[in-house]
Amino acid sequence: MSFYLAIISPSDSPLLELPLSSSKPAPTSSAASNSAGSTFPSWSTFTSASGSDLGAPDGKVIGGNLGLVSAGGVAAAGGTGERQLMQMIAHMSLDGVEEMMEGTGSLYLRGVEKYNEWTVSAFIATSVKFVLLHDHKNDDGVRQFFLEVWELYVKASLNPFHTANTPIRNPVFEAKLRTAAKKFL
Amino acid sequence: MSAGGKQYKAIGDDNWKRTDKVNAELFTLTYGALVVQLIKDYEDYGQVNKQLDKMGYNIGTRLIEDFLARTGMGRCQTFAETAEVISKVAFKTFLNISPTVTFPPPTAPSNPSLPTPSEFTLIFDENPLAEFAELPRDAREGGLWFSNVLAGVIRGALEMIQMQVEARFVSDVLRGDETTELHVRLVRLLEEEQPENDE
């Protein structure tokens, strides 16, 4: 099972991106449960995707200037190509997240969108959004994971050396995120 | 010394109960903002340490009056007693923490005019000033002592009661060390003189 967590600031710039792989075995044995790289479907999603998927939604800034040129190389084996795809999926779903956010009052939005085999879930922590891409259903675990992430994020932002809404480059924070991921996902 | 220790602890606890409290997070955030602003202004970690020490000195010279008024304790007989009072009564009253006091083994050529022991180390297992702080790498390499204001406070306070000391941090968990330790060394006992100018 593999995941991809993105923390997005209110101005839609990414504060943290973290690809993860879970230690728990997948409930269904469909995909091979190796590292994050190999579970990705080997066929390129771009050759078969409709034109609307490729176009960036209006008003969204795709973080990191990944561009569609580099995404075209996804058909080749894993590595950075997939990561950029996951980043793009996460950001594309922000529109859907915001729509759902206005509908419900709860903080945790599960299954905002499905994209091929990836489900996108989001958690709105007031101004900051946590977006998680996951391939298997695990609602309770994901929810608890989001709450953990929220706590860790609050503690990290209380650091006097961290300026608000800048990318978080704190190795301690990342290490704690990974242990939380192993615990809940 | 243990009977005196218990007594000091009781005095410290009692003082803490009687003082007004302020929100701990607000205090921590205020101190953190102060340090970050000093870093932005001076851009040199050695200077920031010095400024924190100066600020602590100014706080300490005033704090000692408050402390003596609150506790009404008499003169300490030995420097070791001073160390105990600082850790069990003073830190408890003002920060609600109790650092541990250790005395390093006496080195051979000690100054005969000074009372022995003439130095001690405070070991902090928790530090409310640095509750959520994580030092960035260049602060760690530049030698920043985040809680250096405490060293200044001790220096200022003891100077008002006729003891000139040198106080400095020797290790800090924020820097990656195992413990946070503050070393205090008695330099000399002062005669009654005019107080030093506030800087």
PDB file of N, CA and C in Angstrom, chain B residues 47-126:
ATOM      1  N   GLN B  47      26.674  37.504  18.980  1.00  0.00           N
ATOM      2  CA  GLN B  47      26.067  38.750  19.476  1.00  0.00           C
ATOM      3  C   GLN B  47      24.727  38.482  20.137  1.00  0.00           C
ATOM      4  N   VAL B  48      23.947  37.581  19.519  1.00  0.00           N
ATOM      5  CA  VAL B  48      22.628  37.281  20.096  1.00  0.00           C
ATOM      6  C   VAL B  48      22.800  36.690  21.489  1.00  0.00           C
ATOM      7  N   ASN B  49      23.778  35.780  21.637  1.00  0.00           N
ATOM      8  CA  ASN B  49      24.042  35.215  22.961  1.00  0.00           C
ATOM      9  C   ASN B  49      24.377  36.303  23.961  1.00  0.00           C
ATOM     10  N   LYS B  50      25.227  37.226  23.509  1.00  0.00           N
ATOM     11  CA  LYS B  50      25.628  38.311  24.410  1.00  0.00           C
ATOM     12  C   LYS B  50      24.442  39.161  24.818  1.00  0.00           C
ATOM     13  N   GLN B  51      23.581  39.483  23.841  1.00  0.00           N
ATOM     14  CA  GLN B  51      22.423  40.317  24.150  1.00  0.00           C
ATOM     15  C   GLN B  51      21.477  39.613  25.094  1.00  0.00           C
ATOM     16  N   LEU B  52      21.280  38.295  24.879  1.00  0.00           N
ATOM     17  CA  LEU B  52      20.403  37.552  25.769  1.00  0.00           C
ATOM     18  C   LEU B  52      20.968  37.583  27.180  1.00  0.00           C
ATOM     19  N   ASP B  53      22.296  37.457  27.284  1.00  0.00           N
ATOM     20  CA  ASP B  53      22.927  37.483  28.600  1.00  0.00           C
ATOM     21  C   ASP B  53      22.726  38.851  29.261  1.00  0.00           C
ATOM     22  N   LYS B  54      22.874  39.915  28.464  1.00  0.00           N
ATOM     23  CA  LYS B  54      22.681  41.268  29.025  1.00  0.00           C
ATOM     24  C   LYS B  54      21.261  41.458  29.510  1.00  0.00           C
ATOM     25  N   MET B  55      20.307  40.975  28.681  1.00  0.00           N
ATOM     26  CA  MET B  55      18.906  41.120  29.081  1.00  0.00           C
ATOM     27  C   MET B  55      18.662  40.355  30.360  1.00  0.00           C
ATOM     28  N   GLY B  56      19.237  39.168  30.431  1.00  0.00           N
ATOM     29  CA  GLY B  56      19.071  38.369  31.639  1.00  0.00           C
ATOM     30  C   GLY B  56      19.683  39.064  32.838  1.00  0.00           C
ATOM     31  N   TYR B  57      20.835  39.706  32.628  1.00  0.00           N
ATOM     32  CA  TYR B  57      21.479  40.412  33.720  1.00  0.00           C
ATOM     33  C   TYR B  57      20.564  41.496  34.278  1.00  0.00           C
ATOM     34  N   ASN B  58      19.952  42.269  33.373  1.00  0.00           N
ATOM     35  CA  ASN B  58      19.048  43.326  33.830  1.00  0.00           C
ATOM     36  C   ASN B  58      17.838  42.760  34.557  1.00  0.00           C
ATOM     37  N   ILE B  59      17.348  41.625  34.063  1.00  0.00           N
ATOM     38  CA  ILE B  59      16.220  41.005  34.757  1.00  0.00           C
ATOM     39  C   ILE B  59      16.663  40.540  36.138  1.00  0.00           C
ATOM     40  N   GLY B  60      17.845  39.929  36.180  1.00  0.00           N
ATOM     41  CA  GLY B  60      18.305  39.324  37.436  1.00  0.00           C
ATOM     42  C   GLY B  60      18.503  40.345  38.538  1.00  0.00           C
ATOM     43  N   THR B  61      19.065  41.519  38.192  1.00  0.00           N
ATOM     44  CA  THR B  61      19.314  42.512  39.226  1.00  0.00           C
ATOM     45  C   THR B  61      18.017  42.947  39.888  1.00  0.00           C
ATOM     46  N   ARG B  62      16.915  42.930  39.131  1.00  0.00           N
ATOM     47  CA  ARG B  62      15.627  43.324  39.714  1.00  0.00           C
ATOM     48  C   ARG B  62      14.921  42.142  40.346  1.00  0.00           C
ATOM     49  N   LEU B  63      15.132  40.975  39.756  1.00  0.00           N
ATOM     50  CA  LEU B  63      14.418  39.798  40.226  1.00  0.00           C
ATOM     51  C   LEU B  63      14.827  39.411  41.630  1.00  0.00           C
ATOM     52  N   ILE B  64      16.114  39.664  41.968  1.00  0.00           N
ATOM     53  CA  ILE B  64      16.585  39.229  43.271  1.00  0.00           C
ATOM     54  C   ILE B  64      15.824  39.944  44.386  1.00  0.00           C
ATOM     55  N   GLU B  65      15.472  41.209  44.172  1.00  0.00           N
ATOM     56  CA  GLU B  65      14.707  41.940  45.182  1.00  0.00           C
ATOM     57  C   GLU B  65      13.360  41.278  45.397  1.00  0.00           C
ATOM     58  N   ASP B  66      12.704  40.946  44.257  1.00  0.00           N
ATOM     59  CA  ASP B  66      11.401  40.297  44.337  1.00  0.00           C
ATOM     60  C   ASP B  66      11.519  38.973  45.074  1.00  0.00           C
ATOM     61  N   PHE B  67      12.576  38.248  44.756  1.00  0.00           N
ATOM     62  CA  PHE B  67      12.762  36.934  45.353  1.00  0.00           C
ATOM     63  C   PHE B  67      12.959  37.038  46.858  1.00  0.00           C
ATOM     64  N   LEU B  68      13.840  37.963  47.275  1.00  0.00           N
ATOM     65  CA  LEU B  68      14.113  38.066  48.702  1.00  0.00           C
ATOM     66  C   LEU B  68      12.880  38.539  49.463  1.00  0.00           C
ATOM     67  N   ALA B  69      12.109  39.407  48.817  1.00  0.00           N
ATOM     68  CA  ALA B  69      10.896  39.877  49.479  1.00  0.00           C
ATOM     69  C   ALA B  69       9.896  38.748  49.640  1.00  0.00           C
ATOM     70  N   ARG B  70       9.758  37.925  48.591  1.00  0.00           N
ATOM     71  CA  ARG B  70       8.798  36.822  48.653  1.00  0.00           C
ATOM     72  C   ARG B  70       9.176  35.782  49.668  1.00  0.00           C
ATOM     73  N   THR B  71      10.463  35.394  49.657  1.00  0.00           N
ATOM     74  CA  THR B  71      10.814  34.259  50.488  1.00  0.00           C
ATOM     75  C   THR B  71      11.331  34.689  51.850  1.00  0.00           C
ATOM     76  N   GLY B  72      11.887  35.881  51.956  1.00  0.00           N
ATOM     77  CA  GLY B  72      12.398  36.328  53.243  1.00  0.00           C
ATOM     78  C   GLY B  72      13.485  35.418  53.773  1.00  0.00           C
ATOM     79  N   MET B  73      14.287  34.822  52.881  1.00  0.00           N
ATOM     80  CA  MET B  73      15.336  33.941  53.372  1.00  0.00           C
ATOM     81  C   MET B  73      16.537  34.763  53.798  1.00  0.00           C
ATOM     82  N   GLY B  74      17.268  34.218  54.743  1.00  0.00           N
ATOM     83  CA  GLY B  74      18.466  34.906  55.225  1.00  0.00           C
ATOM     84  C   GLY B  74      19.654  34.566  54.352  1.00  0.00           C
ATOM     85  N   ARG B  75      20.819  34.995  54.811  1.00  0.00           N
ATOM     86  CA  ARG B  75      22.051  34.735  54.082  1.00  0.00           C
ATOM     87  C   ARG B  75      22.347  33.248  54.012  1.00  0.00           C
ATOM     88  N   CYS B  76      22.874  32.811  52.874  1.00  0.00           N
ATOM     89  CA  CYS B  76      23.317  31.427  52.786  1.00  0.00           C
ATOM     90  C   CYS B  76      24.708  31.331  53.396  1.00  0.00           C
ATOM     91  N   GLN B  77      24.975  30.234  54.086  1.00  0.00           N
ATOM     92  CA  GLN B  77      26.266  30.101  54.729  1.00  0.00           C
ATOM     93  C   GLN B  77      27.347  29.706  53.752  1.00  0.00           C
ATOM     94  N   THR B  78      26.999  28.835  52.819  1.00  0.00           N
ATOM     95  CA  THR B  78      28.006  28.375  51.866  1.00  0.00           C
ATOM     96  C   THR B  78      27.486  28.554  50.450  1.00  0.00           C
ATOM     97  N   PHE B  79      28.420  28.512  49.521  1.00  0.00           N
ATOM     98  CA  PHE B  79      28.029  28.609  48.119  1.00  0.00           C
ATOM     99  C   PHE B  79      27.183  27.420  47.715  1.00  0.00           C
ATOM    100  N   ALA B  80      27.439  26.287  48.351  1.00  0.00           N
ATOM    101  CA  ALA B  80      26.635  25.110  48.040  1.00  0.00           C
ATOM    102  C   ALA B  80      25.182  25.343  48.418  1.00  0.00           C
ATOM    103  N   GLU B  81      25.006  26.035  49.551  1.00  0.00           N
ATOM    104  CA  GLU B  81      23.647  26.343  49.964  1.00  0.00           C
ATOM    105  C   GLU B  81      22.994  27.274  48.949  1.00  0.00           C
ATOM    106  N   THR B  82      23.777  28.230  48.462  1.00  0.00           N
ATOM    107  CA  THR B  82      23.254  29.140  47.424  1.00  0.00           C
ATOM    108  C   THR B  82      22.747  28.345  46.234  1.00  0.00           C
ATOM    109  N   ALA B  83      23.553  27.350  45.830  1.00  0.00           N
ATOM    110  CA  ALA B  83      23.159  26.538  44.672  1.00  0.00           C
ATOM    111  C   ALA B  83      21.830  25.848  44.930  1.00  0.00           C
ATOM    112  N   GLU B  84      21.685  25.298  46.138  1.00  0.00           N
ATOM    113  CA  GLU B  84      20.437  24.592  46.463  1.00  0.00           C
ATOM    114  C   GLU B  84      19.254  25.545  46.436  1.00  0.00           C
ATOM    115  N   VAL B  85      19.457  26.724  47.013  1.00  0.00           N
ATOM    116  CA  VAL B  85      18.355  27.694  47.057  1.00  0.00           C
ATOM    117  C   VAL B  85      17.952  28.103  45.638  1.00  0.00           C
ATOM    118  N   ILE B  86      18.959  28.325  44.784  1.00  0.00           N
ATOM    119  CA  ILE B  86      18.634  28.730  43.411  1.00  0.00           C
ATOM    120  C   ILE B  86      17.802  27.657  42.734  1.00  0.00           C
ATOM    121  N   SER B  87      18.229  26.410  42.877  1.00  0.00           N
ATOM    122  CA  SER B  87      17.530  25.386  42.100  1.00  0.00           C
ATOM    123  C   SER B  87      16.188  25.046  42.717  1.00  0.00           C
ATOM    124  N   LYS B  88      16.107  24.937  44.062  1.00  0.00           N
ATOM    125  CA  LYS B  88      14.858  24.448  44.626  1.00  0.00           C
ATOM    126  C   LYS B  88      13.853  25.561  44.897  1.00  0.00           C
ATOM    127  N   VAL B  89      14.316  26.734  45.253  1.00  0.00           N
ATOM    128  CA  VAL B  89      13.353  27.780  45.589  1.00  0.00           C
ATOM    129  C   VAL B  89      13.143  28.729  44.421  1.00  0.00           C
ATOM    130  N   ALA B  90      14.245  29.256  43.885  1.00  0.00           N
ATOM    131  CA  ALA B  90      14.103  30.303  42.881  1.00  0.00           C
ATOM    132  C   ALA B  90      13.485  29.791  41.584  1.00  0.00           C
ATOM    133  N   PHE B  91      14.054  28.738  41.012  1.00  0.00           N
ATOM    134  CA  PHE B  91      13.501  28.234  39.752  1.00  0.00           C
ATOM    135  C   PHE B  91      12.088  27.732  39.940  1.00  0.00           C
ATOM    136  N   LYS B  92      11.810  27.157  41.110  1.00  0.00           N
ATOM    137  CA  LYS B  92      10.476  26.650  41.367  1.00  0.00           C
ATOM    138  C   LYS B  92       9.493  27.808  41.455  1.00  0.00           C
ATOM    139  N   THR B  93       9.897  28.878  42.111  1.00  0.00           N
ATOM    140  CA  THR B  93       8.986  30.003  42.287  1.00  0.00           C
ATOM    141  C   THR B  93       8.658  30.683  40.963  1.00  0.00           C
ATOM    142  N   PHE B  94       9.682  30.848  40.124  1.00  0.00           N
ATOM    143  CA  PHE B  94       9.445  31.656  38.928  1.00  0.00           C
ATOM    144  C   PHE B  94       9.086  30.858  37.686  1.00  0.00           C
ATOM    145  N   LEU B  95       9.615  29.631  37.568  1.00  0.00           N
ATOM    146  CA  LEU B  95       9.346  28.873  36.341  1.00  0.00           C
ATOM    147  C   LEU B  95       8.686  27.535  36.606  1.00  0.00           C
ATOM    148  N   ASN B  96       8.493  27.208  37.865  1.00  0.00           N
ATOM    149  CA  ASN B  96       7.892  25.933  38.243  1.00  0.00           C
ATOM    150  C   ASN B  96       8.670  24.739  37.708  1.00  0.00           C
ATOM    151  N   ILE B  97       9.987  24.857  37.682  1.00  0.00           N
ATOM    152  CA  ILE B  97      10.810  23.694  37.340  1.00  0.00           C
ATOM    153  C   ILE B  97      11.845  23.518  38.441  1.00  0.00           C
ATOM    154  N   SER B  98      12.354  22.312  38.575  1.00  0.00           N
ATOM    155  CA  SER B  98      13.384  22.061  39.591  1.00  0.00           C
ATOM    156  C   SER B  98      14.590  21.437  38.938  1.00  0.00           C
ATOM    157  N   PRO B  99      15.535  22.254  38.462  1.00  0.00           N
ATOM    158  CA  PRO B  99      16.737  21.651  37.894  1.00  0.00           C
ATOM    159  C   PRO B  99      17.547  20.956  38.981  1.00  0.00           C
ATOM    160  N   THR B 100      18.308  19.964  38.565  1.00  0.00           N
ATOM    161  CA  THR B 100      19.139  19.222  39.522  1.00  0.00           C
ATOM    162  C   THR B 100      20.471  19.929  39.670  1.00  0.00           C
ATOM    163  N   VAL B 101      20.986  19.941  40.896  1.00  0.00           N
ATOM    164  CA  VAL B 101      22.280  20.576  41.148  1.00  0.00           C
ATOM    165  C   VAL B 101      23.339  19.490  41.250  1.00  0.00           C
ATOM    166  N   THR B 102      24.447  19.674  40.538  1.00  0.00           N
ATOM    167  CA  THR B 102      25.567  18.756  40.771  1.00  0.00           C
ATOM    168  C   THR B 102      26.813  19.595  41.007  1.00  0.00           C
ATOM    169  N   PHE B 103      27.691  19.072  41.859  1.00  0.00           N
ATOM    170  CA  PHE B 103      28.942  19.766  42.112  1.00  0.00           C
ATOM    171  C   PHE B 103      30.057  18.977  41.456  1.00  0.00           C
ATOM    172  N   PRO B 104      30.816  19.592  40.592  1.00  0.00           N
ATOM    173  CA  PRO B 104      31.914  18.861  39.974  1.00  0.00           C
ATOM    174  C   PRO B 104      32.988  18.552  41.010  1.00  0.00           C
ATOM    175  N   PRO B 105      33.777  17.545  40.803  1.00  0.00           N
ATOM    176  CA  PRO B 105      34.810  17.215  41.786  1.00  0.00           C
ATOM    177  C   PRO B 105      35.818  18.353  41.879  1.00  0.00           C
ATOM    178  N   PRO B 106      36.321  18.654  43.056  1.00  0.00           N
ATOM    179  CA  PRO B 106      37.196  19.821  43.218  1.00  0.00           C
ATOM    180  C   PRO B 106      38.516  19.601  42.478  1.00  0.00           C
ATOM    181  N   THR B 107      38.924  20.608  41.723  1.00  0.00           N
ATOM    182  CA  THR B 107      40.220  20.529  41.030  1.00  0.00           C
ATOM    183  C   THR B 107      41.298  20.983  42.000  1.00  0.00           C
ATOM    184  N   ALA B 108      42.487  20.517  41.799  1.00  0.00           N
ATOM    185  CA  ALA B 108      43.559  20.712  42.791  1.00  0.00           C
ATOM    186  C   ALA B 108      43.863  22.191  43.072  1.00  0.00           C
ATOM    187  N   PRO B 109      44.238  22.982  42.075  1.00  0.00           N
ATOM    188  CA  PRO B 109      44.624  24.359  42.427  1.00  0.00           C
ATOM    189  C   PRO B 109      43.405  25.259  42.574  1.00  0.00           C
ATOM    190  N   SER B 110      42.648  25.110  43.682  1.00  0.00           N
ATOM    191  CA  SER B 110      41.487  25.980  43.862  1.00  0.00           C
ATOM    192  C   SER B 110      41.908  27.197  44.682  1.00  0.00           C
ATOM    193  N   ASN B 111      41.291  28.270  44.407  1.00  0.00           N
ATOM    194  CA  ASN B 111      41.611  29.534  45.051  1.00  0.00           C
ATOM    195  C   ASN B 111      41.311  29.441  46.546  1.00  0.00           C
ATOM    196  N   PRO B 112      42.261  29.601  47.407  1.00  0.00           N
ATOM    197  CA  PRO B 112      42.010  29.409  48.838  1.00  0.00           C
ATOM    198  C   PRO B 112      41.081  30.468  49.436  1.00  0.00           C
ATOM    199  N   SER B 113      41.001  31.643  48.817  1.00  0.00           N
ATOM    200  CA  SER B 113      40.134  32.659  49.412  1.00  0.00           C
ATOM    201  C   SER B 113      38.667  32.403  49.123  1.00  0.00           C
ATOM    202  N   LEU B 114      38.375  31.503  48.159  1.00  0.00           N
ATOM    203  CA  LEU B 114      36.972  31.245  47.836  1.00  0.00           C
ATOM    204  C   LEU B 114      36.453  30.104  48.680  1.00  0.00           C
ATOM    205  N   PRO B 115      35.186  30.143  49.054  1.00  0.00           N
ATOM    206  CA  PRO B 115      34.613  28.999  49.760  1.00  0.00           C
ATOM    207  C   PRO B 115      34.526  27.817  48.794  1.00  0.00           C
ATOM    208  N   THR B 116      34.808  26.646  49.300  1.00  0.00           N
ATOM    209  CA  THR B 116      34.607  25.466  48.464  1.00  0.00           C
ATOM    210  C   THR B 116      33.242  24.889  48.785  1.00  0.00           C
ATOM    211  N   PRO B 117      32.498  24.288  47.919  1.00  0.00           N
ATOM    212  CA  PRO B 117      32.776  24.248  46.486  1.00  0.00           C
ATOM    213  C   PRO B 117      32.483  25.602  45.840  1.00  0.00           C
ATOM    214  N   SER B 118      33.210  25.939  44.815  1.00  0.00           N
ATOM    215  CA  SER B 118      32.993  27.245  44.227  1.00  0.00           C
ATOM    216  C   SER B 118      32.346  27.174  42.857  1.00  0.00           C
ATOM    217  N   GLU B 119      31.857  26.015  42.480  1.00  0.00           N
ATOM    218  CA  GLU B 119      31.115  25.980  41.221  1.00  0.00           C
ATOM    219  C   GLU B 119      30.094  24.860  41.271  1.00  0.00           C
ATOM    220  N   PHE B 120      29.022  25.014  40.479  1.00  0.00           N
ATOM    221  CA  PHE B 120      28.006  23.967  40.416  1.00  0.00           C
ATOM    222  C   PHE B 120      27.379  23.989  39.030  1.00  0.00           C
ATOM    223  N   THR B 121      26.698  22.921  38.752  1.00  0.00           N
ATOM    224  CA  THR B 121      26.037  22.798  37.447  1.00  0.00           C
ATOM    225  C   THR B 121      24.565  22.506  37.675  1.00  0.00           C
ATOM    226  N   LEU B 122      23.720  23.209  36.937  1.00  0.00           N
ATOM    227  CA  LEU B 122      22.278  22.943  36.984  1.00  0.00           C
ATOM    228  C   LEU B 122      21.911  22.127  35.756  1.00  0.00           C
ATOM    229  N   ILE B 123      21.223  21.027  35.989  1.00  0.00           N
ATOM    230  CA  ILE B 123      20.795  20.187  34.861  1.00  0.00           C
ATOM    231  C   ILE B 123      19.288  20.317  34.733  1.00  0.00           C
ATOM    232  N   PHE B 124      18.840  20.784  33.554  1.00  0.00           N
ATOM    233  CA  PHE B 124      17.412  20.995  33.324  1.00  0.00           C
ATOM    234  C   PHE B 124      16.833  19.805  32.588  1.00  0.00           C
ATOM    235  N   ASP B 125      15.816  19.165  33.166  1.00  0.00           N
ATOM    236  CA  ASP B 125      15.182  18.130  32.353  1.00  0.00           C
ATOM    237  C   ASP B 125      13.997  18.670  31.576  1.00  0.00           C
ATOM    238  N   GLU B 126      13.507  19.838  31.935  1.00  0.00           N
ATOM    239  CA  GLU B 126      12.525  20.477  31.072  1.00  0.00           C
ATOM    240  C   GLU B 126      12.802  21.973  31.052  1.00  0.00           C
TER     241      GLU B 126
END
